[in-house]
Structures are given as C-alpha cells and as structure tokens.
XYZ file of C-alpha atoms in Angstrom:
652
model
C 44.435 -36.844 -18.691
C 47.925 -35.488 -17.841
C 50.229 -34.871 -20.118
C 53.241 -37.020 -18.303
C 55.170 -37.913 -22.237
C 58.434 -36.141 -22.459
C 60.630 -35.929 -25.574
C 64.105 -35.187 -23.483
C 66.611 -37.891 -26.025
C 64.230 -37.476 -29.032
C 62.386 -40.374 -29.287
C 58.860 -40.201 -30.511
C 56.470 -38.800 -27.845
C 54.928 -41.960 -25.840
C 51.149 -42.449 -25.996
C 49.735 -40.248 -22.452
C 49.297 -42.248 -19.445
C 51.391 -45.019 -20.766
C 55.116 -46.718 -20.477
C 57.347 -47.023 -23.445
C 57.793 -50.761 -23.265
C 60.543 -52.516 -25.933
C 58.012 -53.897 -28.152
C 60.599 -57.393 -28.059
C 58.780 -57.765 -25.214
C 55.200 -56.571 -25.214
C 52.672 -59.745 -24.663
C 49.716 -59.918 -23.799
C 47.355 -60.346 -20.919
C 46.710 -64.064 -21.609
C 50.357 -64.767 -22.503
C 51.154 -62.707 -19.917
C 49.786 -65.232 -17.479
C 50.141 -68.362 -19.339
C 53.436 -67.435 -18.429
C 53.908 -66.721 -15.205
C 51.733 -69.465 -13.388
C 53.562 -72.478 -16.252
C 56.417 -71.694 -14.629
C 55.218 -71.226 -10.987
C 53.060 -74.907 -11.446
C 56.746 -75.891 -12.642
C 58.568 -75.295 -10.055
C 56.159 -76.442 -7.360
C 55.867 -80.048 -9.723
C 59.209 -80.681 -8.565
C 59.014 -80.723 -4.204
C 56.446 -82.874 -3.706
C 56.525 -81.898 0.123
C 53.760 -78.561 -1.238
C 51.950 -80.619 -3.632
C 48.914 -78.849 -1.752
C 50.200 -74.953 -1.965
C 49.327 -74.607 -5.028
C 45.619 -74.755 -4.702
C 46.289 -72.694 -1.610
C 47.160 -70.348 -3.982
C 44.365 -70.008 -6.196
C 42.474 -70.514 -2.603
C 43.688 -67.351 -1.804
C 44.332 -64.922 -6.007
C 42.040 -61.907 -6.137
C 41.319 -60.653 -9.405
C 44.245 -58.466 -10.387
C 42.842 -54.619 -10.400
C 40.090 -53.337 -13.780
C 42.711 -51.195 -16.220
C 42.685 -47.824 -15.763
C 39.525 -46.336 -17.580
C 39.931 -43.074 -19.285
C 39.239 -39.290 -18.219
C 35.542 -38.644 -18.404
C 34.677 -35.253 -20.205
C 31.384 -33.095 -17.896
C 28.866 -34.093 -19.681
C 29.712 -38.155 -20.325
C 30.684 -38.043 -16.659
C 26.576 -36.718 -16.047
C 25.106 -39.554 -18.553
C 27.531 -42.342 -16.537
C 26.340 -41.574 -13.037
C 22.268 -41.098 -14.444
C 22.607 -44.332 -15.428
C 24.129 -45.523 -12.119
C 23.802 -43.229 -9.149
C 25.681 -45.296 -7.468
C 29.257 -44.046 -6.074
C 32.400 -46.486 -6.434
C 33.802 -47.615 -2.873
C 37.764 -47.680 -2.718
C 39.365 -50.636 -2.089
C 39.560 -49.798 1.607
C 36.049 -50.105 2.183
C 34.140 -53.333 3.834
C 37.707 -55.480 2.538
C 38.606 -58.254 3.940
C 41.169 -58.125 6.822
C 41.960 -61.284 8.977
C 43.996 -60.414 11.727
C 47.175 -62.304 12.507
C 46.202 -63.521 15.644
C 43.848 -66.225 13.838
C 47.064 -67.910 12.169
C 48.313 -69.094 15.536
C 45.257 -71.190 16.845
C 47.332 -73.008 20.087
C 50.135 -71.293 21.266
C 52.475 -72.368 24.097
C 51.637 -70.197 27.446
C 54.870 -67.612 27.720
C 56.050 -69.170 31.106
C 57.281 -72.085 28.932
C 58.688 -70.357 26.512
C 60.348 -68.256 29.426
C 62.955 -71.004 30.842
C 59.407 -72.746 32.232
C 58.767 -71.263 34.744
C 56.134 -71.267 36.810
C 52.386 -70.353 35.169
C 51.534 -67.742 37.427
C 47.782 -68.678 36.085
C 47.913 -72.097 36.267
C 44.867 -74.135 35.442
C 42.491 -71.252 35.150
C 45.864 -70.190 31.577
C 43.870 -71.080 28.260
C 47.626 -71.828 26.882
C 49.289 -74.595 26.307
C 51.693 -76.445 28.947
C 52.766 -79.324 27.286
C 55.796 -78.454 24.876
C 55.291 -82.160 23.396
C 51.695 -81.607 22.009
C 51.802 -78.307 21.123
C 55.188 -79.473 19.126
C 53.335 -82.284 17.115
C 50.689 -79.525 16.442
C 52.728 -76.620 15.259
C 53.252 -75.545 11.955
C 56.020 -76.487 10.633
C 59.798 -74.650 10.230
C 59.618 -72.189 7.159
C 63.518 -72.115 6.812
C 67.073 -74.003 8.939
C 68.806 -70.524 10.047
C 67.039 -68.706 12.433
C 68.257 -64.432 11.531
C 67.347 -63.948 14.918
C 69.180 -66.585 16.268
C 72.036 -65.784 13.833
C 72.761 -61.790 14.679
C 71.793 -61.653 18.522
C 72.854 -65.414 19.622
C 69.372 -65.581 21.275
C 66.270 -65.973 19.847
C 63.356 -64.287 22.060
C 60.545 -66.429 20.875
C 61.844 -69.891 21.586
C 59.754 -72.516 20.993
C 57.286 -70.383 19.721
C 59.515 -69.381 16.265
C 58.760 -70.689 13.031
C 63.036 -71.692 12.466
C 63.130 -73.005 16.123
C 65.010 -75.577 14.239
C 68.011 -73.781 14.614
C 68.525 -73.458 18.116
C 66.942 -75.664 19.595
C 68.296 -79.326 21.292
C 66.173 -82.243 20.683
C 65.060 -82.618 24.370
C 63.170 -79.447 23.642
C 65.952 -76.599 24.884
C 66.190 -72.949 23.808
C 70.350 -72.607 22.650
C 72.601 -69.476 22.460
C 75.282 -68.287 21.639
C 77.330 -66.424 24.262
C 79.215 -64.492 22.627
C 76.198 -62.550 21.052
C 74.368 -62.488 23.863
C 77.229 -60.087 25.511
C 77.745 -57.844 22.811
C 74.426 -57.339 22.380
C 73.505 -57.167 26.423
C 72.841 -53.364 27.620
C 72.164 -52.087 23.916
C 69.166 -50.829 23.393
C 68.371 -51.296 19.560
C 64.609 -50.163 19.159
C 64.042 -46.418 20.811
C 60.335 -45.190 22.161
C 59.210 -48.184 23.631
C 55.664 -47.307 25.861
C 56.818 -48.266 29.298
C 53.927 -50.532 31.643
C 54.573 -47.166 34.511
C 54.004 -44.546 31.800
C 50.614 -46.483 30.033
C 49.148 -46.723 33.132
C 49.242 -43.066 34.351
C 48.023 -41.774 30.771
C 45.007 -44.432 32.085
C 44.728 -43.330 34.763
C 44.748 -39.669 33.569
C 47.455 -38.674 35.970
C 50.581 -37.294 33.444
C 51.283 -33.897 34.500
C 51.632 -31.410 31.527
C 53.004 -28.146 33.387
C 53.680 -26.468 29.608
C 50.432 -27.156 28.247
C 48.656 -25.548 30.928
C 50.941 -22.942 31.790
C 50.247 -22.207 27.667
C 46.483 -22.557 27.739
C 45.955 -20.704 30.771
C 47.105 -17.854 27.929
C 44.497 -18.816 25.285
C 41.720 -18.895 28.160
C 43.046 -15.319 29.465
C 43.328 -13.990 25.878
C 39.961 -15.273 24.903
C 38.435 -13.669 28.492
C 39.800 -10.371 27.830
C 38.900 -10.233 23.502
C 35.300 -11.074 25.518
C 35.138 -7.878 27.496
C 35.994 -5.321 24.902
C 33.515 -6.523 22.515
C 31.316 -5.707 25.273
C 33.159 -2.483 25.876
C 33.209 -1.436 21.980
C 29.126 -1.235 22.576
C 30.052 1.887 23.430
C 33.127 2.815 22.242
C 34.592 3.152 18.264
C 37.159 0.439 17.059
C 39.256 2.583 16.397
C 40.567 2.947 19.949
C 40.570 0.372 21.452
C 43.943 -2.206 21.673
C 43.320 -5.261 22.076
C 46.668 -7.456 23.301
C 48.061 -10.123 21.496
C 48.715 -13.321 22.098
C 52.623 -13.245 21.593
C 52.358 -9.739 24.024
C 50.748 -11.551 26.663
C 53.467 -14.081 26.745
C 55.906 -11.555 27.196
C 54.143 -9.986 30.170
C 53.982 -13.564 32.114
C 57.624 -13.741 31.258
C 58.640 -10.797 32.652
C 56.366 -11.804 35.306
C 58.484 -14.835 35.265
C 61.905 -13.500 35.633
C 60.008 -11.110 38.161
C 59.208 -13.639 40.433
C 62.422 -15.369 39.767
C 64.455 -12.493 40.802
C 62.406 -11.226 44.018
C 63.295 -15.848 45.040
C 67.083 -14.783 44.185
C 66.620 -11.182 46.132
C 64.993 -13.131 49.735
C 68.191 -16.094 49.258
C 71.416 -13.537 49.499
C 69.035 -12.066 52.027
C 68.820 -15.104 54.028
C 64.473 -14.715 54.209
C 62.143 -16.915 53.240
C 61.187 -16.767 49.781
C 57.761 -15.006 48.237
C 57.308 -17.625 46.263
C 56.847 -21.496 47.809
C 59.758 -23.790 46.812
C 60.185 -27.705 47.158
C 64.310 -27.470 47.832
C 66.858 -25.693 46.428
C 66.325 -23.547 43.159
C 68.561 -25.305 40.607
C 69.093 -23.308 36.558
C 66.666 -25.792 35.671
C 63.978 -24.282 37.724
C 64.115 -20.510 36.519
C 65.415 -20.952 33.457
C 63.366 -21.312 30.013
C 64.719 -22.640 26.783
C 64.886 -19.990 24.721
C 64.028 -20.372 21.118
C 67.491 -19.806 19.869
C 68.230 -22.975 22.065
C 66.532 -25.251 20.652
C 67.563 -28.137 19.390
C 68.554 -27.383 16.401
C 68.475 -29.631 12.488
C 70.083 -28.846 9.131
C 66.902 -29.451 6.533
C 69.210 -27.937 3.968
C 69.382 -30.558 0.849
C 68.297 -33.833 2.501
C 66.765 -36.114 0.942
C 63.441 -37.080 3.270
C 61.284 -40.083 3.320
C 58.101 -38.741 3.522
C 55.129 -39.940 6.435
C 53.190 -43.272 5.113
C 50.555 -44.817 5.721
C 50.839 -48.385 6.632
C 54.148 -48.956 4.217
C 56.336 -46.366 6.360
C 56.779 -48.963 9.081
C 60.305 -49.577 10.599
C 61.383 -52.108 8.564
C 60.625 -50.075 5.900
C 62.586 -47.234 6.656
C 65.338 -49.643 7.767
C 66.026 -49.640 4.195
C 65.462 -46.528 3.023
C 68.286 -46.227 5.648
C 70.701 -48.552 3.868
C 70.317 -46.613 0.155
C 70.242 -42.972 1.130
C 67.842 -41.986 3.313
C 68.447 -38.750 5.154
C 65.197 -37.888 7.299
C 63.028 -40.451 8.195
C 59.516 -39.821 9.471
C 57.559 -42.816 11.686
C 53.424 -43.023 10.464
C 51.296 -40.792 11.220
C 50.062 -40.506 14.811
C 46.606 -39.501 16.340
C 47.740 -37.323 19.284
C 44.324 -38.433 20.975
C 45.201 -42.345 20.910
C 48.536 -41.504 21.696
C 47.370 -39.497 25.137
C 45.261 -42.603 26.220
C 48.219 -44.693 25.925
C 47.210 -47.065 23.070
C 49.945 -49.119 22.880
C 49.294 -49.723 19.081
C 49.558 -46.429 18.051
C 53.407 -45.870 20.354
C 54.537 -48.408 18.510
C 54.132 -45.656 15.109
C 56.647 -43.561 17.008
C 59.857 -46.474 17.716
C 62.931 -45.938 15.941
C 65.660 -47.588 15.435
C 69.398 -47.028 15.719
C 70.019 -46.343 12.382
C 67.644 -44.192 12.171
C 70.529 -41.125 12.316
C 67.759 -38.192 11.598
C 64.024 -38.782 13.030
C 60.534 -37.761 13.418
C 56.990 -37.924 14.446
C 53.622 -37.112 12.865
C 51.061 -36.349 14.696
C 47.603 -35.411 12.816
C 44.876 -33.929 15.642
C 42.847 -30.562 15.264
C 42.170 -29.405 19.412
C 45.088 -26.889 20.260
C 44.582 -28.860 24.403
C 45.309 -32.062 22.661
C 48.368 -31.899 20.439
C 49.522 -29.638 22.951
C 49.212 -32.076 25.096
C 50.450 -34.532 22.991
C 53.458 -32.890 21.832
C 54.647 -31.976 25.758
C 53.920 -36.204 26.060
C 56.439 -36.671 23.153
C 59.351 -34.356 24.327
C 59.052 -35.690 27.972
C 58.706 -39.142 26.817
C 60.339 -40.235 23.365
C 63.587 -39.570 21.210
C 63.402 -37.269 18.150
C 64.980 -34.733 16.409
C 62.017 -33.510 16.042
C 57.536 -32.988 15.144
C 55.809 -32.980 12.920
C 52.093 -32.046 12.284
C 49.852 -33.378 9.442
C 48.120 -31.075 7.752
C 47.507 -32.524 4.574
C 46.132 -36.359 5.029
C 43.002 -35.820 2.516
C 40.900 -38.580 3.705
C 37.368 -38.324 4.815
C 37.557 -40.066 8.318
C 40.777 -37.028 9.135
C 39.356 -34.486 6.954
C 35.992 -34.697 8.676
C 36.747 -33.567 12.617
C 39.055 -31.167 11.058
C 42.084 -32.322 11.445
C 44.747 -33.363 8.318
C 44.096 -31.148 5.561
C 40.329 -28.954 7.339
C 43.733 -27.019 9.968
C 44.206 -24.934 6.270
C 40.360 -23.161 6.551
C 40.970 -22.987 10.074
C 43.572 -21.422 10.435
C 43.065 -19.589 14.215
C 43.125 -23.290 15.142
C 46.037 -24.089 13.178
C 47.274 -20.773 15.020
C 47.180 -22.007 18.586
C 48.195 -25.995 17.401
C 51.489 -23.676 16.255
C 52.159 -22.230 19.043
C 51.402 -24.478 21.800
C 53.828 -27.294 20.504
C 56.306 -25.187 19.354
C 55.832 -23.506 23.277
C 56.050 -27.034 24.900
C 59.209 -28.392 22.658
C 62.945 -28.885 22.682
C 62.592 -30.428 19.497
C 61.436 -28.558 16.363
C 58.577 -28.655 14.636
C 57.678 -28.972 10.979
C 53.992 -28.625 9.008
C 53.199 -30.912 6.213
C 50.911 -29.233 4.008
C 49.001 -29.179 0.759
C 48.238 -26.667 -1.852
C 44.907 -26.472 -0.028
C 41.553 -28.091 -0.059
C 39.504 -27.856 -3.561
C 41.177 -28.265 -6.487
C 41.399 -25.058 -8.331
C 41.432 -23.193 -5.408
C 44.922 -22.801 -3.236
C 45.141 -21.792 -0.509
C 49.629 -21.689 0.773
C 50.558 -19.019 -0.272
C 48.343 -17.585 1.834
C 49.019 -20.128 4.550
C 52.905 -19.829 4.899
C 53.173 -15.279 4.365
C 51.341 -16.011 8.087
C 53.024 -18.826 9.882
C 55.639 -15.872 10.333
C 53.377 -13.684 11.425
C 52.533 -16.609 13.835
C 56.695 -16.591 15.207
C 58.404 -19.152 12.498
C 62.243 -18.429 11.880
C 65.268 -20.487 11.358
C 65.803 -20.182 15.146
C 62.759 -21.639 16.356
C 63.655 -24.640 13.881
C 61.067 -24.574 11.901
C 60.335 -26.336 8.596
C 57.455 -26.619 5.742
C 56.917 -29.365 3.621
C 54.707 -28.962 0.315
C 52.700 -32.198 -1.052
C 52.175 -30.326 -4.749
C 48.320 -31.314 -5.111
C 45.212 -30.481 -3.835
C 43.301 -32.892 -1.230
C 40.227 -33.662 -3.818
C 43.225 -34.431 -6.248
C 44.173 -37.043 -3.835
C 47.319 -38.763 -6.583
C 45.063 -38.196 -10.110
C 46.841 -34.940 -11.213
C 50.672 -34.743 -11.136
C 51.877 -32.264 -8.703
C 52.645 -28.757 -9.407
C 56.257 -27.438 -9.382
C 55.637 -24.319 -10.451
C 53.292 -23.350 -7.374
C 55.659 -25.344 -5.170
C 58.673 -22.501 -5.807
C 55.600 -19.916 -6.496
C 55.294 -20.793 -1.818
C 58.969 -21.586 -1.695
C 59.883 -18.478 -2.647
C 57.459 -17.128 0.370
C 58.878 -19.075 3.291
C 62.019 -18.345 3.077
C 63.527 -18.716 4.910
C 62.527 -21.209 6.908
C 62.909 -24.213 5.132
C 59.789 -25.978 2.853
C 60.679 -29.128 1.052
C 58.988 -30.048 -1.768
C 56.598 -33.087 -2.598
C 55.587 -34.916 -5.462
C 56.056 -37.125 -8.380
C 60.174 -37.945 -7.670
C 60.491 -41.858 -9.103
C 63.891 -40.221 -10.471
C 67.356 -38.896 -10.050
C 66.422 -36.260 -13.128
C 63.292 -35.736 -11.189
C 64.642 -34.736 -8.141
C 67.237 -32.745 -10.315
C 64.351 -30.530 -11.792
C 62.673 -30.419 -8.054
C 65.713 -28.758 -6.904
C 66.289 -26.137 -9.337
C 62.502 -24.998 -7.511
C 64.391 -23.973 -5.295
C 63.230 -26.013 -2.248
C 65.630 -26.851 0.901
C 65.123 -30.530 0.356
C 63.711 -32.766 -1.260
C 60.720 -35.178 0.815
C 60.053 -38.619 -1.971
C 56.565 -40.736 -0.630
C 55.224 -43.454 -3.632
C 58.902 -43.288 -5.378
C 60.383 -45.266 -2.882
C 57.799 -47.691 -2.382
C 58.209 -48.070 -5.899
C 61.833 -48.420 -5.553
C 63.616 -47.641 -2.249
C 66.575 -47.349 -3.632
C 65.526 -43.712 -5.571
C 67.695 -42.372 -2.797
C 71.428 -44.355 -4.102
C 70.233 -43.083 -7.939
C 69.671 -39.532 -6.965
C 72.652 -38.571 -4.714
C 74.747 -40.806 -7.546
C 73.065 -39.467 -10.187
C 72.411 -42.511 -12.623
C 69.985 -44.938 -13.524
C 69.751 -48.418 -11.836
C 68.988 -51.170 -13.733
C 68.602 -53.193 -10.644
C 68.132 -56.826 -11.213
C 65.322 -58.963 -10.130
C 67.728 -61.070 -7.315
C 68.811 -57.227 -6.005
C 65.313 -56.728 -5.463
C 64.420 -60.378 -4.471
C 67.427 -59.894 -1.489
C 66.147 -56.848 -0.849
C 62.881 -58.300 0.014
C 64.734 -60.380 2.040
C 66.517 -57.812 4.186
C 62.341 -56.434 4.430
C 61.882 -60.085 5.694
C 64.798 -60.634 8.462
C 64.204 -56.545 10.548
C 59.947 -57.721 9.814
C 61.199 -60.419 11.324
C 62.784 -58.957 14.451
C 60.436 -56.534 14.707
C 56.876 -57.969 14.832
C 58.141 -61.004 15.941
C 59.436 -64.259 14.200
C 56.125 -67.027 15.553
C 53.661 -66.913 13.937
C 51.603 -64.179 14.369
C 55.067 -62.222 13.632
C 55.774 -64.160 10.128
C 51.794 -63.408 9.079
C 52.210 -59.636 10.652
C 55.832 -59.480 8.268
C 53.804 -61.324 5.164
C 50.732 -58.504 5.444
C 53.323 -56.034 5.470
C 54.907 -57.144 2.428
C 52.306 -57.248 -0.070
C 51.170 -53.719 1.400
C 54.647 -52.964 -0.088
C 54.292 -55.007 -2.956
C 50.957 -53.748 -4.234
C 53.429 -49.842 -4.820
C 56.561 -52.297 -6.092
C 54.977 -54.054 -9.156
C 54.615 -50.897 -10.496
C 58.091 -50.552 -11.197
C 59.466 -51.020 -14.299
C 63.333 -52.256 -15.539
C 64.591 -49.836 -16.771
C 66.530 -52.274 -19.448
C 62.937 -52.237 -20.244
C 62.315 -48.753 -21.340
C 62.618 -47.426 -24.459
C 62.559 -44.149 -22.959
C 64.219 -43.180 -19.261
C 63.247 -42.344 -17.000
C 60.162 -43.670 -15.961
C 56.823 -41.362 -15.151
C 55.422 -41.634 -12.151
C 51.757 -41.616 -13.280
C 52.685 -43.980 -16.226
C 51.167 -46.625 -16.468
C 52.737 -50.301 -18.673
C 51.725 -51.936 -20.574
C 51.223 -56.179 -20.545
C 55.383 -57.297 -20.286
C 57.679 -59.888 -20.185
C 60.449 -59.719 -18.207
C 63.712 -60.710 -19.041
C 64.102 -63.620 -16.706
C 60.651 -65.864 -14.473
C 61.778 -63.461 -11.394
C 60.956 -60.325 -12.606
C 57.787 -61.464 -15.338
C 57.072 -62.642 -11.236
C 57.521 -59.200 -9.703
C 55.688 -57.047 -12.041
C 52.600 -58.313 -11.665
C 49.403 -56.996 -10.475
C 47.443 -59.731 -9.462
C 47.522 -60.343 -5.636
C 47.716 -64.667 -5.926
C 51.663 -63.502 -7.730
C 52.491 -60.587 -4.641
C 51.508 -64.154 -2.421
C 53.337 -66.297 -4.519
C 56.583 -63.692 -3.727
C 55.692 -64.065 0.138
C 56.273 -67.662 -0.173
C 59.295 -67.454 -1.362
C 61.111 -66.157 1.620
C 57.904 -66.470 4.115
C 57.425 -70.046 3.193
C 52.883 -71.311 2.040
C 50.722 -69.052 3.940
C 47.897 -70.505 6.013
C 45.155 -72.135 4.786
C 42.685 -69.060 5.933
C 44.749 -67.103 4.406
C 43.108 -63.670 2.636
C 44.357 -60.589 1.839
C 43.455 -56.847 -0.976
C 45.694 -54.290 -0.058
C 44.503 -51.464 2.016
C 45.529 -49.206 -0.895
C 44.019 -48.699 -4.224
C 46.433 -46.903 -6.755
C 45.272 -44.402 -8.452
C 47.971 -42.347 -9.650
C 47.678 -43.493 -14.063
C 44.443 -41.405 -15.120
C-alpha cells in the first residue's frame, strides 16, 4: 500500500488509503443505502405517471464493487494463488453490452423525416412510413423543450426526436425558427467529418500517399545498403566500413531534388523542354518543401492539457472541460489501420468542436508504413494542431502486437515511425510515453536522449508527455514525479508534460516545481472537470450538488447535439454519461473533508452528503448512477443494462 496521507495542516495523518471524512457525516453501508433508497422511492411515489420506474431501476441495478483489498505480502499472495489457481478477470471482460440500436424497435424512414420525400427503396424499405402509426408506438417524450430546436432553430431528427412536442404541429409537421436557422447557416461547428468520397477511396485503396512513399523508399534503400555492406564486411574490418545514416540519405535525396529543380528552372529560362516531365506550369508548392522550422508552431509552455481518454474523452466531455479552462484537448486514441480503412466509427474520434482552439489527435500503431500513411492522411484531410503518437497504452490488445508501450522496447521501429510521421506532417508531432514496461525497470530516461538524435528539437514542434507509471503498475501506485523531474531535465529544450495523480491545485503546484513545461490531467478531470478552474484560480472549489447536476445537464445537451436526440442518440448519451459517473462518484466534496485536498488514491468510507442529491452522487452503486441519468434523460428502456467499462483500481 502506498503512503498517501500527508500532514499538511498540522492534523493527524489519516489511515493509509482512506480519505479523512468529518465524523458527523460518517455512516455504515446499510444506513447509507437505506437513506438513498428511501428518499428516492418517496420522491417517485409522488409521481403517479412513473410508478413502474422503480421496478425497472431495481432490475437494472448491479451490486456495487467490492471494497478494495489490501495488498498481500509475497508469501500470502502465493498461498492465495495456489488456493484459487485462477486469475481474476477485469470488469471489461465479458461485460454485458447492449447496442443503442436495440432500444429503438420501430424507426421512422429518413425520407419521412426529411420533409416527406419519396423513399428510394419503395416497398423494400424496412422502416416505417406511416407517421400516425409510428407516433402511436413511439416512446413518450422526455421533456417539453428540445435543445437542438431552441439552439439552432431546427431539429434534424424531426418526428423521431424524443423532444418532438417542442417543434411538431398537430398535423405532424416540423417547425423551424427562421432567425436561428439563418444565424447558423454555413457555420461548421464540428470539423474532421469523414466524407463519403474519401471513405470510398480509402476502401478501394485509391488514395495516394506521395510523401509517405518517398520516406518508405529511403527505408528500403537504407535496408538494401546495409545488407550489401553487411556482406562486404566479411572481407573487411569494421573500422574500414562506412555506413551512411538515414539522415545522410535524406540530405542526398533533397540535394538531388534541388538539383533537378534548378535544372528545370534553367531549361525554362532557355525556352527548352525540361529534362523532367511536368504537368502544367511549376509553382512554389511544386518545388519548395516545407522546412521543419516553417512548420506550424504550437506554444505548449505552461498549458493545462486534457489527456486523451478512451471512452470518456469524447467530444461532449471535452467541451465541458474547455468551459472550465482546459488549454489543450486531444481526441481519443484512434487505431491507424482503422483510419486507413475508412471506418466511420474510428474517424468519429477525430472530430473537433469549434470551441477546441488547440486540438490534437492521438494515433496508435506499430509499423512505420501504416503510421506514416495515417499521418499523411490526417495531415491532408483533418484540421488539427498536432498529432500525438500513443506509446504509453498498457492494454494487452495493443501491447502484445507491439503498439502502445511496446514501442518503447522497439526503438528501431519507434525511430522510423517518429521520423516518418515528422516527414509527412505540417503540424507538430508529440509523443506520449510511460516510465517503462516493467515496474522496477524505467527506460524513459534512456529513450528521451535517443529521441533528440532522431531529429527532435524545438523547431520541429516536438513535445513529449510522460506518465509517471510503468505498464505493469497501471494505476495501483502513485506516479513517480521525481523521475518525471529527471526526464524533464534530459528532455530540455524539448517541452515535456508531466502526467499522474493531479487532483487539486496543490498537486499542480508541486508538479510545476519539478520543471515540467506543462501538466497533463486525466483521471483528475474525470473525477472533477472543474479542476482546471481550481488550478488557474489557485483555490479549492466546494462545488454544490446542484452545480454538478447542471454540469451533467450541459453534458446531456452536448451529447444530444453530437449523437442525436432520437432514441439511439439519447441512449448513447446515457451510456457515456454512466461511464463518466463511474469516475465522478469518487469525488469527495471539499466541505466534508477533515483534511484538504483529496488525494486521487484515497478511497472514502461510507458517508452521507449534506443533502440527498449529494448523497446520491457519491454512491458507487450502478443503480444510483442510472437514477441520476433518469433525472436528465428520462426513464431507461425496459431492456436496459449497464456495467462500467473501467474498473477503478487506484486505491491500493
């Protein structure tokens, strides 16, 4: 168990791993659930229209996670292993997963939604065309006001919207607000959508990757040269050999290109046909390559960086964090092979809202060819400020094929990937790494100096971010900020972001003392997205439960805007909200703490909040999270089930 408690204000040091809650709020497990359940049932009984909701909620409830066990000694651990002889599976293994499509049994045809146009599929169409029949079987509306209609003057989901009463006439016509529609006309709020044309070309493999092919040819030439020199080394001593590096090869290629360009200009000046076949007149773009010093520059210094978060780091959540002061945002990890195949679901991870003024995308891969082509694809078809290489992902699915943390142990491939992506990108390239793979064998300090030899410098817009844990540690131990400090000195003058265990402005101040260029926040933003405001204003925010509910309402509105306001969109928004609540419930209100601030690896005992809503929000019972979602998104469907994807493992 880690030493987590600190005697910062003269109070007694708390029990290791347990948060210090004021005694008047402490309770037992049974009393806590009795209080939450009784209040909820009492409020429900007042509403006759929702009598069946209690039964549905109890059916969908899943028992809360077991209390974290203390870390066993090696001998006890061996005994437990022998007695059980089975390895416990994570919560993400074989968990029940219901697609949002199953909640919408009867769907209205798109031709009816779009102004009653004639359906191109005719009798073969599987969707409903009878509006009256559809409206009779459609689930009841969630609320009286439609966020999309009130904000944009028009709801694209028409009659299928779960707030359709707000913009539907008695004869089933969809209304519009002309002034608002005109105000948003031609305005693109979300960028980086995958066009059908590009998707088809990617599927047919007809997209040209000119810069990538140039770089990959240099790799093959270098490989051939090394093989030839290796054969010749049998007759010569090692000291007599001279192996040209990749940098020298690229210089030779650029020199050859410049000589060809000069010859073209000379031929044109003499009115002679150029020795190289050209298409039309030459322009600056044809002959001048963007130099590294001319790449788009991004100021990473002293910024608050919202880390790329799988599942929870979606566009609506990033919008919430931007409102609270996040400076840099990054999309969720995207697989480069899926992007190259034109998968719509993977390209959705690259979407950027207009409020994200400094935005990057993170890609994962393990081969130089696919990563280089993916970088060129993003460079030519997406609006981003930087591209990040994920070399820190610890999950087996990524690591076992050589990606994520696996890249840190495959330095040759890693070098080729970095050089290739940097060659084709017009925006800065960043890299996210961990301390290493094994718990007691850190290698980041050895890898960072090598990155400088790969051509990494300030002028190339390079930036590093270091998570202060190894792959084996995951989140079971505190981040090693002393090691991050050592690496930041080795990385200078390259900016290095530190990541790990930031949950308060005091944690951020201590992190800045290590000499890092900026701070990357991950789980801290999931527990309380207002952490960015706390850091910038240097204060502890005792946020009320009603304010937290307002944040969830804003997330709901952003989710309906992003995923849709029909049944599919509503349930998808609910699912992502529940994933977020599985982290947010671990936040302890400042007013209930004996010792401020809360540490990220402290597990709270059972306690009751200052009001019912606060108590409901601190519950770790899945059923209570579902009740919170029902406050803003209406009752869950009858066949609804949920189990969080991420099992919090940060309390040991």
